[in-house]
Short mmCIF file of C-alpha atoms in Angstrom, two decimals:
data_model
loop_
_atom_site.label_atom_id
_atom_site.label_comp_id
_atom_site.label_asym_id
_atom_site.label_seq_id
_atom_site.Cartn_x
_atom_site.Cartn_y
_atom_site.Cartn_z
CA UNK A 1 -4.46 32.92 179.75
CA UNK A 2 -7.56 32.80 177.61
CA UNK A 3 -9.25 36.12 177.04
CA UNK A 4 -12.89 36.58 177.75
CA UNK A 5 -14.39 37.45 174.37
CA UNK A 6 -17.83 38.20 175.77
CA UNK A 7 -18.06 41.83 176.93
CA UNK A 8 -19.58 42.36 180.33
CA UNK A 9 -23.12 43.59 180.29
CA UNK A 10 -24.00 46.79 182.02
CA UNK A 11 -27.05 46.94 184.27
CA UNK A 12 -28.87 48.95 181.62
CA UNK A 13 -28.24 46.20 179.03
CA UNK A 14 -29.68 43.46 181.20
CA UNK A 15 -33.30 42.77 180.19
CA UNK A 16 -35.65 43.31 183.07
CA UNK A 17 -38.05 40.45 183.78
CA UNK A 18 -41.62 41.42 183.10
CA UNK A 19 -43.90 41.18 186.10
CA UNK A 20 -47.55 40.26 185.88
CA UNK A 21 -49.74 42.99 187.31
CA UNK A 22 -53.54 42.80 187.61
CA UNK A 23 -53.70 46.43 186.44
CA UNK A 24 -52.01 45.59 183.12
CA UNK A 25 -55.23 44.29 181.56
CA UNK A 26 -57.28 47.28 182.77
CA UNK A 27 -54.75 49.77 181.43
CA UNK A 28 -54.41 47.90 178.13
CA UNK A 29 -58.20 47.80 177.73
CA UNK A 30 -58.41 51.54 178.32
CA UNK A 31 -55.67 52.21 175.74
CA UNK A 32 -57.30 49.88 173.18
CA UNK A 33 -60.66 51.60 173.54
CA UNK A 34 -58.99 54.97 173.02
CA UNK A 35 -57.28 53.70 169.86
CA UNK A 36 -60.55 52.29 168.50
CA UNK A 37 -62.37 55.52 169.26
CA UNK A 38 -59.59 57.58 167.69
CA UNK A 39 -59.63 55.38 164.60
CA UNK A 40 -63.38 55.85 164.21
CA UNK A 41 -63.12 59.64 164.53
CA UNK A 42 -60.18 59.97 162.12
CA UNK A 43 -61.81 57.76 159.48
CA UNK A 44 -65.01 59.79 159.73
CA UNK A 45 -63.07 63.04 159.26
CA UNK A 46 -61.16 61.59 156.30
CA UNK A 47 -64.40 60.66 154.55
CA UNK A 48 -65.74 64.19 155.02
CA UNK A 49 -62.55 66.00 153.96
CA UNK A 50 -61.78 64.01 150.82
CA UNK A 51 -64.55 63.66 148.32
CA UNK A 52 -62.26 61.53 146.16
CA UNK A 53 -62.92 57.94 147.23
CA UNK A 54 -59.41 56.80 146.25
CA UNK A 55 -57.68 59.43 148.40
CA UNK A 56 -60.09 58.76 151.26
CA UNK A 57 -59.54 54.99 151.08
CA UNK A 58 -55.75 55.48 150.93
CA UNK A 59 -55.74 57.68 154.02
CA UNK A 60 -58.07 55.33 155.89
CA UNK A 61 -55.83 52.40 155.02
CA UNK A 62 -52.73 54.16 156.33
CA UNK A 63 -54.46 55.16 159.54
CA UNK A 64 -55.90 51.67 159.95
CA UNK A 65 -52.49 50.01 159.59
CA UNK A 66 -50.96 52.44 162.08
CA UNK A 67 -53.64 51.69 164.63
CA UNK A 68 -53.28 47.96 164.02
CA UNK A 69 -49.57 48.21 164.79
CA UNK A 70 -50.33 50.03 168.06
CA UNK A 71 -52.92 47.44 169.04
CA UNK A 72 -50.57 44.54 168.25
CA UNK A 73 -47.83 46.12 170.35
CA UNK A 74 -50.21 46.38 173.29
CA UNK A 75 -51.85 42.96 172.97
CA UNK A 76 -48.90 40.71 172.29
CA UNK A 77 -47.01 41.99 175.32
CA UNK A 78 -49.76 40.73 177.63
CA UNK A 79 -50.33 37.40 179.34
CA UNK A 80 -52.95 35.22 177.55
CA UNK A 81 -55.28 35.57 180.54
CA UNK A 82 -55.12 39.36 180.23
CA UNK A 83 -55.81 39.13 176.49
CA UNK A 84 -58.83 36.96 177.29
CA UNK A 85 -60.06 39.59 179.79
CA UNK A 86 -59.80 42.33 177.14
CA UNK A 87 -61.68 40.26 174.56
CA UNK A 88 -64.47 39.55 177.04
CA UNK A 89 -64.76 43.28 177.74
CA UNK A 90 -65.47 44.29 174.13
CA UNK A 91 -68.61 44.10 171.96
CA UNK A 92 -68.64 41.18 169.54
CA UNK A 93 -67.57 43.07 166.39
CA UNK A 94 -64.69 44.81 168.16
CA UNK A 95 -63.81 41.55 169.91
CA UNK A 96 -63.46 39.71 166.64
CA UNK A 97 -61.47 42.55 165.06
CA UNK A 98 -59.02 42.66 167.98
CA UNK A 99 -58.79 38.85 167.98
CA UNK A 100 -57.44 38.94 164.43
CA UNK A 101 -54.49 41.02 165.66
CA UNK A 102 -53.41 38.56 168.37
CA UNK A 103 -50.30 36.57 167.46
CA UNK A 104 -51.08 33.00 166.41
CA UNK A 105 -48.75 31.70 169.11
CA UNK A 106 -51.21 32.97 171.74
CA UNK A 107 -54.34 31.53 170.09
CA UNK A 108 -54.41 28.24 171.99
CA UNK A 109 -53.80 29.78 175.43
CA UNK A 110 -56.33 32.58 174.89
CA UNK A 111 -59.05 30.18 173.71
CA UNK A 112 -58.56 28.14 176.87
CA UNK A 113 -58.62 31.21 179.12
CA UNK A 114 -61.59 33.03 177.63
CA UNK A 115 -65.15 32.44 178.88
CA UNK A 116 -67.36 30.00 176.98
CA UNK A 117 -69.74 32.66 175.65
CA UNK A 118 -66.86 34.74 174.28
CA UNK A 119 -65.00 31.72 172.88
CA UNK A 120 -67.91 30.90 170.58
CA UNK A 121 -67.67 34.28 168.82
CA UNK A 122 -63.87 33.99 168.52
CA UNK A 123 -64.09 30.55 166.93
CA UNK A 124 -66.70 31.81 164.46
CA UNK A 125 -64.24 34.45 163.25
CA UNK A 126 -61.38 31.95 162.68
CA UNK A 127 -60.83 29.92 159.54
CA UNK A 128 -60.31 26.17 159.59
CA UNK A 129 -56.53 26.31 159.21
CA UNK A 130 -56.12 28.68 162.18
CA UNK A 131 -58.37 26.53 164.35
CA UNK A 132 -56.45 23.37 163.49
CA UNK A 133 -53.15 25.12 164.20
CA UNK A 134 -54.38 26.41 167.57
CA UNK A 135 -55.78 23.04 168.63
CA UNK A 136 -52.57 21.35 167.51
CA UNK A 137 -50.71 23.19 170.29
CA UNK A 138 -53.02 21.83 173.00
CA UNK A 139 -52.92 18.69 175.10
CA UNK A 140 -55.65 16.09 174.74
CA UNK A 141 -57.54 17.25 177.85
CA UNK A 142 -57.43 20.86 176.63
CA UNK A 143 -58.75 19.90 173.19
CA UNK A 144 -61.61 18.05 174.91
CA UNK A 145 -62.65 21.33 176.58
CA UNK A 146 -62.96 23.00 173.17
CA UNK A 147 -64.60 20.14 171.24
CA UNK A 148 -68.21 21.28 171.90
CA UNK A 149 -67.41 24.65 170.27
CA UNK A 150 -65.31 23.39 167.34
CA UNK A 151 -66.73 22.50 163.91
CA UNK A 152 -66.80 18.72 163.23
CA UNK A 153 -64.30 18.98 160.36
CA UNK A 154 -61.82 20.74 162.63
CA UNK A 155 -62.21 18.07 165.32
CA UNK A 156 -61.63 15.34 162.73
CA UNK A 157 -58.52 17.09 161.38
CA UNK A 158 -57.12 17.59 164.87
CA UNK A 159 -57.67 13.92 165.73
CA UNK A 160 -55.76 12.87 162.63
CA UNK A 161 -52.78 14.90 163.80
CA UNK A 162 -52.63 13.22 167.21
CA UNK A 163 -50.63 10.16 168.17
CA UNK A 164 -52.49 6.97 169.07
CA UNK A 165 -51.97 7.66 172.76
CA UNK A 166 -53.17 11.27 172.49
CA UNK A 167 -56.19 10.21 170.43
CA UNK A 168 -57.14 7.63 173.06
CA UNK A 169 -56.78 10.28 175.78
CA UNK A 170 -58.96 12.72 173.83
CA UNK A 171 -61.71 10.12 173.34
CA UNK A 172 -61.54 9.23 177.03
CA UNK A 173 -61.74 12.87 178.14
CA UNK A 174 -64.69 13.52 175.81
CA UNK A 175 -66.52 10.54 177.29
CA UNK A 176 -66.89 12.03 180.77
CA UNK A 177 -69.88 14.24 181.61
CA UNK A 178 -69.43 17.93 182.21
CA UNK A 179 -68.84 18.96 185.84
CA UNK A 180 -67.02 15.71 186.65
CA UNK A 181 -63.40 15.05 187.59
CA UNK A 182 -62.87 13.23 184.28
CA UNK A 183 -63.73 16.38 182.35
CA UNK A 184 -61.03 18.46 184.10
CA UNK A 185 -58.27 15.89 184.66
CA UNK A 186 -54.85 16.18 183.06
CA UNK A 187 -53.05 13.26 181.42
CA UNK A 188 -49.59 14.83 181.64
CA UNK A 189 -47.84 13.45 184.76
CA UNK A 190 -44.69 11.68 185.94
CA UNK A 191 -44.81 8.01 187.01
CA UNK A 192 -42.06 5.83 188.47
CA UNK A 193 -41.69 2.32 189.92
CA UNK A 194 -41.24 1.69 193.62
CA UNK A 195 -38.21 -0.61 193.21
CA UNK A 196 -35.85 2.04 191.81
CA UNK A 197 -33.59 4.45 193.69
CA UNK A 198 -34.05 8.18 193.94
CA UNK A 199 -30.88 8.64 191.90
CA UNK A 200 -32.53 6.81 189.00
CA UNK A 201 -35.62 8.98 189.35
CA UNK A 202 -33.52 12.15 189.30
CA UNK A 203 -31.68 11.03 186.17
CA UNK A 204 -35.05 10.30 184.54
CA UNK A 205 -36.39 13.75 185.44
CA UNK A 206 -33.30 15.48 184.05
CA UNK A 207 -33.91 13.85 180.67
CA UNK A 208 -37.32 15.50 180.45
CA UNK A 209 -37.51 18.86 178.72
CA UNK A 210 -39.62 20.20 181.56
CA UNK A 211 -41.88 18.93 184.32
CA UNK A 212 -45.64 19.07 183.83
CA UNK A 213 -47.22 22.18 185.31
CA UNK A 214 -48.04 22.07 189.02
CA UNK A 215 -45.94 18.97 189.63
CA UNK A 216 -45.54 18.73 193.40
CA UNK A 217 -45.48 14.93 193.54
CA UNK A 218 -44.57 11.92 191.42
CA UNK A 219 -46.94 8.97 191.22
CA UNK A 220 -45.61 5.52 192.03
CA UNK A 221 -47.25 2.72 190.02
CA UNK A 222 -46.67 -0.97 189.38
CA UNK A 223 -46.36 -2.61 185.98
CA UNK A 224 -50.16 -2.66 185.61
CA UNK A 225 -50.30 1.12 186.28
CA UNK A 226 -52.00 0.59 189.63
CA UNK A 227 -51.23 3.43 192.00
CA UNK A 228 -49.00 2.36 194.90
CA UNK A 229 -48.13 5.70 196.47
CA UNK A 230 -46.92 9.25 195.89
CA UNK A 231 -43.43 10.70 196.10
CA UNK A 232 -43.22 14.40 196.88
CA UNK A 233 -40.47 16.38 195.19
CA UNK A 234 -39.40 17.96 198.47
CA UNK A 235 -39.00 14.54 200.12
CA UNK A 236 -37.02 13.26 197.14
CA UNK A 237 -34.62 16.21 197.13
CA UNK A 238 -33.72 15.94 200.82
CA UNK A 239 -33.30 12.13 200.84
CA UNK A 240 -30.16 10.17 200.02
CA UNK A 241 -29.85 9.24 196.32
CA UNK A 242 -29.36 5.53 197.16
CA UNK A 243 -32.74 5.35 198.91
CA UNK A 244 -35.43 3.23 197.26
CA UNK A 245 -38.64 4.97 196.21
CA UNK A 246 -40.63 2.46 198.27
CA UNK A 247 -38.87 3.68 201.42
CA UNK A 248 -39.80 7.33 201.09
CA UNK A 249 -43.08 7.26 199.15
CA UNK A 250 -46.31 8.10 200.93
CA UNK A 251 -49.17 5.63 201.04
CA UNK A 252 -51.49 8.15 202.71
CA UNK A 253 -52.93 10.08 199.79
CA UNK A 254 -56.24 11.23 198.34
CA UNK A 255 -57.52 9.67 195.12
CA UNK A 256 -60.35 10.86 192.90
CA UNK A 257 -62.62 8.89 190.61
CA UNK A 258 -63.24 10.32 187.11
CA UNK A 259 -67.00 10.32 187.75
CA UNK A 260 -66.72 12.29 191.00
CA UNK A 261 -68.21 15.79 190.95
CA UNK A 262 -65.66 18.51 190.20
CA UNK A 263 -67.18 20.51 193.07
CA UNK A 264 -66.44 17.65 195.46
CA UNK A 265 -62.88 17.54 194.15
CA UNK A 266 -62.57 21.29 194.69
CA UNK A 267 -63.80 20.84 198.26
CA UNK A 268 -61.15 18.17 198.85
CA UNK A 269 -58.41 20.45 197.50
CA UNK A 270 -59.58 23.24 199.77
CA UNK A 271 -59.80 20.97 202.81
CA UNK A 272 -56.42 19.26 202.43
CA UNK A 273 -54.45 22.13 200.79
CA UNK A 274 -53.61 20.04 197.73
CA UNK A 275 -51.71 21.11 194.62
CA UNK A 276 -52.47 17.95 192.64
CA UNK A 277 -54.34 14.70 193.18
CA UNK A 278 -54.30 11.38 191.28
CA UNK A 279 -57.35 10.13 189.40
CA UNK A 280 -57.80 6.35 189.42
CA UNK A 281 -60.40 4.11 187.78
CA UNK A 282 -62.45 1.42 189.51
CA UNK A 283 -59.53 -1.01 189.13
CA UNK A 284 -57.14 1.33 190.95
CA UNK A 285 -55.20 2.21 187.81
CA UNK A 286 -53.79 5.71 187.48
CA UNK A 287 -55.44 7.44 184.51
CA UNK A 288 -54.80 11.14 185.18
CA UNK A 289 -54.50 13.86 187.76
CA UNK A 290 -56.31 17.03 188.80
CA UNK A 291 -54.28 20.18 189.43
CA UNK A 292 -54.91 23.29 191.45
CA UNK A 293 -55.34 25.55 188.39
CA UNK A 294 -58.35 23.52 187.23
CA UNK A 295 -59.78 23.53 190.74
CA UNK A 296 -59.53 27.33 190.94
CA UNK A 297 -61.46 27.55 187.67
CA UNK A 298 -64.14 25.23 189.05
CA UNK A 299 -64.50 27.31 192.22
CA UNK A 300 -64.75 30.53 190.22
CA UNK A 301 -67.33 29.09 187.83
CA UNK A 302 -69.43 27.72 190.71
CA UNK A 303 -69.28 31.09 192.46
CA UNK A 304 -70.36 32.95 189.31
CA UNK A 305 -73.15 30.48 188.60
CA UNK A 306 -74.51 30.81 192.13
CA UNK A 307 -74.41 34.61 191.97
CA UNK A 308 -76.30 34.60 188.66
CA UNK A 309 -78.74 31.85 189.58
CA UNK A 310 -79.92 33.72 192.68
CA UNK A 311 -81.26 36.34 190.27
CA UNK A 312 -82.62 33.70 187.88
CA UNK A 313 -79.96 34.42 185.26
CA UNK A 314 -77.58 32.32 183.18
CA UNK A 315 -74.04 33.20 182.08
CA UNK A 316 -74.31 35.46 179.08
CA UNK A 317 -72.34 37.93 177.02
CA UNK A 318 -72.99 41.42 178.43
CA UNK A 319 -72.71 42.70 174.86
CA UNK A 320 -75.11 40.11 173.43
CA UNK A 321 -78.03 41.19 171.21
CA UNK A 322 -81.11 42.57 172.96
CA UNK A 323 -83.20 39.57 171.91
CA UNK A 324 -80.77 37.18 173.60
CA UNK A 325 -80.69 39.28 176.76
CA UNK A 326 -84.49 39.33 176.88
CA UNK A 327 -84.65 35.53 176.61
CA UNK A 328 -82.21 35.27 179.50
CA UNK A 329 -83.89 37.72 181.84
CA UNK A 330 -87.59 37.65 181.02
CA UNK A 331 -88.66 34.25 182.49
CA UNK A 332 -87.81 34.96 186.12
CA UNK A 333 -88.99 38.56 185.82
CA UNK A 334 -92.37 37.23 184.74
CA UNK A 335 -92.35 34.85 187.69
CA UNK A 336 -91.50 37.80 189.96
CA UNK A 337 -94.42 39.69 188.44
CA UNK A 338 -96.78 36.84 189.26
CA UNK A 339 -95.52 36.56 192.84
CA UNK A 340 -95.79 40.33 193.35
CA UNK A 341 -99.32 40.26 191.95
CA UNK A 342 -100.22 37.48 194.39
CA UNK A 343 -98.90 39.51 197.32
CA UNK A 344 -100.87 42.56 196.14
CA UNK A 345 -104.01 40.43 195.78
CA UNK A 346 -103.67 39.25 199.38
CA UNK A 347 -103.24 42.83 200.57
CA UNK A 348 -106.32 43.91 198.61
CA UNK A 349 -108.45 41.43 200.56
CA UNK A 350 -107.89 43.63 203.64
CA UNK A 351 -109.08 46.82 201.98
CA UNK A 352 -111.53 47.61 204.77
CA UNK A 353 -108.85 47.23 207.43
CA UNK A 354 -106.41 49.51 205.60
CA UNK A 355 -109.13 52.09 204.85
CA UNK A 356 -109.97 52.32 208.57
CA UNK A 357 -106.33 52.42 209.72
CA UNK A 358 -104.42 54.09 206.90
CA UNK A 359 -101.09 53.96 208.72
CA UNK A 360 -101.03 50.18 208.12
CA UNK A 361 -100.37 50.78 204.42
CA UNK A 362 -97.06 52.45 205.30
CA UNK A 363 -96.00 49.84 207.86
CA UNK A 364 -96.77 46.56 206.08
CA UNK A 365 -93.86 46.91 203.62
CA UNK A 366 -91.49 46.90 206.60
CA UNK A 367 -92.82 43.52 207.76
CA UNK A 368 -92.47 41.99 204.31
CA UNK A 369 -89.00 43.46 203.68
CA UNK A 370 -87.48 42.43 207.01
CA UNK A 371 -88.85 38.90 206.65
CA UNK A 372 -87.28 38.60 203.20
CA UNK A 373 -83.92 39.91 204.40
CA UNK A 374 -83.89 37.50 207.33
CA UNK A 375 -84.72 34.59 205.06
CA UNK A 376 -82.03 35.58 202.54
CA UNK A 377 -79.39 35.59 205.25
CA UNK A 378 -80.37 32.08 206.31
CA UNK A 379 -80.69 30.83 202.73
CA UNK A 380 -77.24 32.13 201.74
CA UNK A 381 -75.65 30.23 204.61
CA UNK A 382 -77.55 27.03 203.80
CA UNK A 383 -76.70 27.14 200.08
CA UNK A 384 -73.04 27.56 200.99
CA UNK A 385 -73.26 24.66 203.45
CA UNK A 386 -74.87 22.45 200.80
CA UNK A 387 -72.12 23.33 198.32
CA UNK A 388 -69.43 22.32 200.82
CA UNK A 389 -71.25 19.10 201.80
CA UNK A 390 -72.01 20.11 205.39
CA UNK A 391 -75.77 19.56 205.15
CA UNK A 392 -76.90 15.96 205.59
CA UNK A 393 -80.21 14.27 206.27
CA UNK A 394 -79.37 13.92 209.96
CA UNK A 395 -78.73 17.60 210.65
CA UNK A 396 -81.60 19.25 208.76
CA UNK A 397 -83.94 19.37 211.77
CA UNK A 398 -81.26 20.76 214.14
CA UNK A 399 -80.43 23.38 211.50
CA UNK A 400 -84.05 24.50 211.30
CA UNK A 401 -84.29 24.69 215.12
CA UNK A 402 -81.06 26.66 215.35
CA UNK A 403 -82.05 29.16 212.66
CA UNK A 404 -85.48 29.65 214.22
CA UNK A 405 -83.92 30.33 217.62
CA UNK A 406 -81.34 32.77 216.22
CA UNK A 407 -83.99 34.52 214.14
CA UNK A 408 -86.38 34.75 217.10
CA UNK A 409 -83.75 36.38 219.32
CA UNK A 410 -82.69 38.79 216.56
CA UNK A 411 -86.36 39.40 215.75
CA UNK A 412 -87.23 40.33 219.31
CA UNK A 413 -84.53 43.01 219.38
CA UNK A 414 -85.31 44.33 215.91
CA UNK A 415 -89.07 44.26 216.36
CA UNK A 416 -88.79 46.25 219.58
CA UNK A 417 -87.16 49.06 217.61
CA UNK A 418 -89.79 48.73 214.87
CA UNK A 419 -92.61 48.73 217.40
CA UNK A 420 -91.27 51.96 218.90
CA UNK A 421 -91.18 53.47 215.41
CA UNK A 422 -94.77 52.33 214.75
CA UNK A 423 -95.94 53.83 218.07
CA UNK A 424 -94.05 57.07 217.32
CA UNK A 425 -95.77 57.69 213.98
CA UNK A 426 -99.20 56.28 214.92
CA UNK A 427 -99.49 57.05 218.64
CA UNK A 428 -101.12 53.62 219.14
CA UNK A 429 -99.66 50.94 221.42
CA UNK A 430 -101.98 48.36 219.82
CA UNK A 431 -100.57 49.06 216.35
CA UNK A 432 -97.03 48.82 217.78
CA UNK A 433 -97.84 45.44 219.36
CA UNK A 434 -99.33 44.08 216.12
CA UNK A 435 -96.29 45.35 214.23
CA UNK A 436 -93.94 43.60 216.65
CA UNK A 437 -95.80 40.28 216.52
CA UNK A 438 -96.12 40.31 212.72
CA UNK A 439 -92.46 41.14 212.25
CA UNK A 440 -91.26 38.30 214.51
CA UNK A 441 -93.66 35.88 212.84
CA UNK A 442 -92.60 36.79 209.31
CA UNK A 443 -88.91 36.61 210.22
CA UNK A 444 -89.47 33.08 211.55
CA UNK A 445 -91.28 32.18 208.33
CA UNK A 446 -88.38 33.56 206.31
CA UNK A 447 -85.81 31.63 208.36
CA UNK A 448 -87.71 28.33 208.09
CA UNK A 449 -88.16 28.70 204.32
CA UNK A 450 -84.56 29.86 203.95
CA UNK A 451 -83.50 26.45 205.24
CA UNK A 452 -86.16 24.29 203.60
CA UNK A 453 -86.30 25.70 200.05
CA UNK A 454 -82.64 25.08 199.07
CA UNK A 455 -82.56 21.72 200.87
CA UNK A 456 -85.72 20.50 199.11
CA UNK A 457 -84.46 21.70 195.73
CA UNK A 458 -81.19 19.89 196.32
CA UNK A 459 -83.03 16.70 197.35
CA UNK A 460 -84.97 16.70 194.07
CA UNK A 461 -81.78 17.12 192.03
CA UNK A 462 -82.12 20.84 191.29
CA UNK A 463 -79.59 23.60 191.85
CA UNK A 464 -80.46 24.93 195.33
CA UNK A 465 -79.51 28.48 194.32
CA UNK A 466 -81.64 28.76 191.18
CA UNK A 467 -84.85 30.63 191.91
CA UNK A 468 -84.67 30.14 195.68
CA UNK A 469 -84.66 33.87 196.38
CA UNK A 470 -87.70 34.35 194.15
CA UNK A 471 -89.65 31.67 196.02
CA UNK A 472 -88.54 33.09 199.36
CA UNK A 473 -89.56 36.65 198.44
CA UNK A 474 -92.94 35.40 197.26
CA UNK A 475 -93.54 33.61 200.57
CA UNK A 476 -92.34 36.39 202.88
CA UNK A 477 -94.24 39.11 200.98
CA UNK A 478 -97.51 37.18 200.73
CA UNK A 479 -97.44 35.67 204.22
CA UNK A 480 -96.07 38.90 205.69
CA UNK A 481 -99.05 40.89 204.36
CA UNK A 482 -101.44 38.15 205.43
CA UNK A 483 -99.97 37.96 208.94
CA UNK A 484 -99.75 41.71 209.55
CA UNK A 485 -103.11 42.69 208.10
CA UNK A 486 -104.78 39.59 209.56
CA UNK A 487 -103.59 40.46 213.07
CA UNK A 488 -104.62 44.06 212.52
CA UNK A 489 -108.11 42.94 211.44
CA UNK A 490 -108.51 40.74 214.50
CA UNK A 491 -107.12 43.04 217.19
CA UNK A 492 -107.48 46.58 215.88
CA UNK A 493 -110.97 46.71 214.36
#
């Protein structure tokens, strides 16, 4: 009987699989900041204690290497996405210093995970050899994402290191506009013919080192690479090996065109619960696929852009220089200043009315504020509906009618409470009635503009979210003051 020469492993000897936890990045960031702060304090003390520059430099070097070892131990145990989060959360100088301590094997993944504004500073701190090495570990579609940020000599060197097929894929991916399916599609996929058995397909898959990420289906093509159907892995595994692919493949599938909007593709993934989808050209030939990980990135980017654009901002490094931050924020703030000045000018035209009935000065801000809030509610819903493709030319008028009706009913209830408040502090039923009428009117104005402004901006090819809230606030403030003080002038004086 042959002896077992391999000793049994005890439970304590068995390596425990590392789990990914969202808190890992937060805890690592906290520890890194403490190390950086400690390093700064110790180096400052060393410079004060030792007047001899050589002794001071020696001590600083020892401390610096110790801290570098601690930082490396923390960083290189993290997932690339967590490393990217940490780099985005540091000022540029610290970001570049920490980036130098990341293992080269993580460079490619981190560059793909990190935000565009942070990636630019990381690439600036890398030498040509490191950039070429990092790009050499990427697929053609991934290199295409980085090309706008890479120096031309690096791009040329990377292209020389690609095979003819990879070079053709890179050129093709670079040829599609940003925010299209072609810009996010993946060229790595499995294709088979329809006239082979499932057993042949299984033998082919076993010869591969690994399946492409997010492979839930295999694409069935003819000899001209025209897509004939899709074969899901689950269907293949539960079918008899002698079955032909043509018998079990699905001909009911979604295809994308490389020039389709990536937002439309994301909507299709959300609607049909897809993991991957084929991309075909105008001739029906399979040229790539889109996977769920790219779609999640698109949805996140769109969400962030909408959140920033409502405030008139663009994506920016929160640690960027003050001059850059001013250029990003100043334009819409100046526009807000102009709109606020216009509203104040309108209010000043009713100086006599306000001087006779001083209480109006305290009440008119309520009318303007409630109108703006009502319009923002409507506008948020419409912008979301536009993004998901639910707003069409045929349903704009019904949408306006619906929002006006809902706003009127809500306005009646809310204005009754406001009218009671106005009567309570003024003792005048007439002021309460004017307050109620002005509030309902301004809420209706806000609702109508909340529908029309984003739709009109979308019709003229502009982002419906950019600046819409500024335009809405301008209208509800100006028209709210005009309506309230105008009614007060007519009925109260």
